[in-house]
Amino acid sequence: MSSADADPLLPGVDPGAPAERSPVHCRLCGRPLRDREARTWGLGPECREKLRLRQAPRPPVREVDQDTLPGV
């Protein structure tokens, strides 16, 4: 039996056709996501920017004056 005569693994699915991605929607606004980064994060670019504004700013890096450890 040739591979052309074999039954497909899933009925109604053409094994030669490109697989369609399942739709992924933004977790914040519900819009469909299209680019790879948005699909990875689960957030669209506008919603990621909104959340970025809500995050607390990082404190500045300060050098700490510390005594030398004894025995070092």
mmCIF file of C-alpha atoms in Angstrom:
data_model
loop_
_atom_site.group_PDB
_atom_site.id
_atom_site.type_symbol
_atom_site.label_atom_id
_atom_site.label_comp_id
_atom_site.label_asym_id
_atom_site.label_seq_id
_atom_site.Cartn_x
_atom_site.Cartn_y
_atom_site.Cartn_z
ATOM 1 C CA MET A 1 0.000 0.000 0.000
ATOM 2 C CA SER A 2 1.479 3.367 -1.004
ATOM 3 C CA SER A 3 1.499 6.445 1.219
ATOM 4 C CA ALA A 4 -0.989 8.146 -1.129
ATOM 5 C CA ASP A 5 -3.501 5.323 -0.512
ATOM 6 C CA ALA A 6 -3.015 5.339 3.269
ATOM 7 C CA ASP A 7 -5.684 6.869 5.460
ATOM 8 C CA PRO A 8 -4.699 10.197 7.012
ATOM 9 C CA LEU A 9 -3.985 10.153 10.737
ATOM 10 C CA LEU A 10 -6.785 12.624 11.372
ATOM 11 C CA PRO A 11 -9.916 12.444 9.227
ATOM 12 C CA GLY A 12 -10.592 15.656 7.347
ATOM 13 C CA VAL A 13 -6.993 16.899 7.681
ATOM 14 C CA ASP A 14 -4.769 17.091 4.618
ATOM 15 C CA PRO A 15 -1.254 16.086 5.767
ATOM 16 C CA GLY A 16 0.296 18.198 2.988
ATOM 17 C CA ALA A 17 -1.498 21.409 4.014
ATOM 18 C CA PRO A 18 0.311 23.844 6.329
ATOM 19 C CA ALA A 19 -0.953 23.680 9.895
ATOM 20 C CA GLU A 20 -2.941 26.699 11.039
ATOM 21 C CA ARG A 21 -2.072 28.179 14.414
ATOM 22 C CA SER A 22 -4.811 28.298 16.977
ATOM 23 C CA PRO A 23 -5.898 31.867 17.717
ATOM 24 C CA VAL A 24 -4.285 33.496 20.749
ATOM 25 C CA HIS A 25 -5.969 36.502 22.309
ATOM 26 C CA CYS A 26 -4.534 39.232 24.518
ATOM 27 C CA ARG A 27 -5.075 38.464 28.207
ATOM 28 C CA LEU A 28 -5.793 42.122 28.938
ATOM 29 C CA CYS A 29 -7.988 43.384 26.084
ATOM 30 C CA GLY A 30 -8.946 40.194 24.200
ATOM 31 C CA ARG A 31 -7.723 41.274 20.756
ATOM 32 C CA PRO A 32 -6.187 38.568 18.542
ATOM 33 C CA LEU A 33 -2.379 38.449 18.692
ATOM 34 C CA ARG A 34 -0.395 38.164 15.475
ATOM 35 C CA ASP A 35 3.348 38.529 16.066
ATOM 36 C CA ARG A 36 5.594 35.980 17.772
ATOM 37 C CA GLU A 37 6.506 38.154 20.772
ATOM 38 C CA ALA A 38 2.874 39.017 21.504
ATOM 39 C CA ARG A 39 1.849 35.357 21.265
ATOM 40 C CA THR A 40 4.701 34.370 23.587
ATOM 41 C CA TRP A 41 3.779 36.942 26.241
ATOM 42 C CA GLY A 42 0.034 36.577 25.744
ATOM 43 C CA LEU A 43 -0.178 40.377 25.586
ATOM 44 C CA GLY A 44 -0.328 42.767 22.653
ATOM 45 C CA PRO A 45 2.256 45.558 22.299
ATOM 46 C CA GLU A 46 -0.137 48.251 23.553
ATOM 47 C CA CYS A 47 -1.101 46.245 26.633
ATOM 48 C CA ARG A 48 2.551 45.385 27.390
ATOM 49 C CA GLU A 49 3.289 49.121 27.286
ATOM 50 C CA LYS A 50 0.373 49.832 29.652
ATOM 51 C CA LEU A 51 1.660 47.268 32.139
ATOM 52 C CA ARG A 52 5.201 48.600 31.853
ATOM 53 C CA LEU A 53 3.976 52.026 32.984
ATOM 54 C CA ARG A 54 2.353 50.473 36.067
ATOM 55 C CA GLN A 55 5.507 48.751 37.275
ATOM 56 C CA ALA A 56 7.529 50.383 40.003
ATOM 57 C CA PRO A 57 10.726 52.033 38.792
ATOM 58 C CA ARG A 58 13.953 50.219 39.586
ATOM 59 C CA PRO A 59 15.945 51.769 42.404
ATOM 60 C CA PRO A 60 19.296 53.281 41.434
ATOM 61 C CA VAL A 61 22.380 51.125 41.911
ATOM 62 C CA ARG A 62 24.434 52.350 44.852
ATOM 63 C CA GLU A 63 27.845 51.175 45.889
ATOM 64 C CA VAL A 64 27.856 49.986 49.487
ATOM 65 C CA ASP A 65 30.772 50.817 51.773
ATOM 66 C CA GLN A 66 31.624 47.589 53.510
ATOM 67 C CA ASP A 67 34.414 46.655 55.885
ATOM 68 C CA THR A 68 36.732 43.889 54.790
ATOM 69 C CA LEU A 69 35.826 40.512 56.146
ATOM 70 C CA PRO A 70 38.275 39.215 58.772
ATOM 71 C CA GLY A 71 40.545 36.473 57.491
ATOM 72 C CA VAL A 72 40.143 37.392 53.829
#
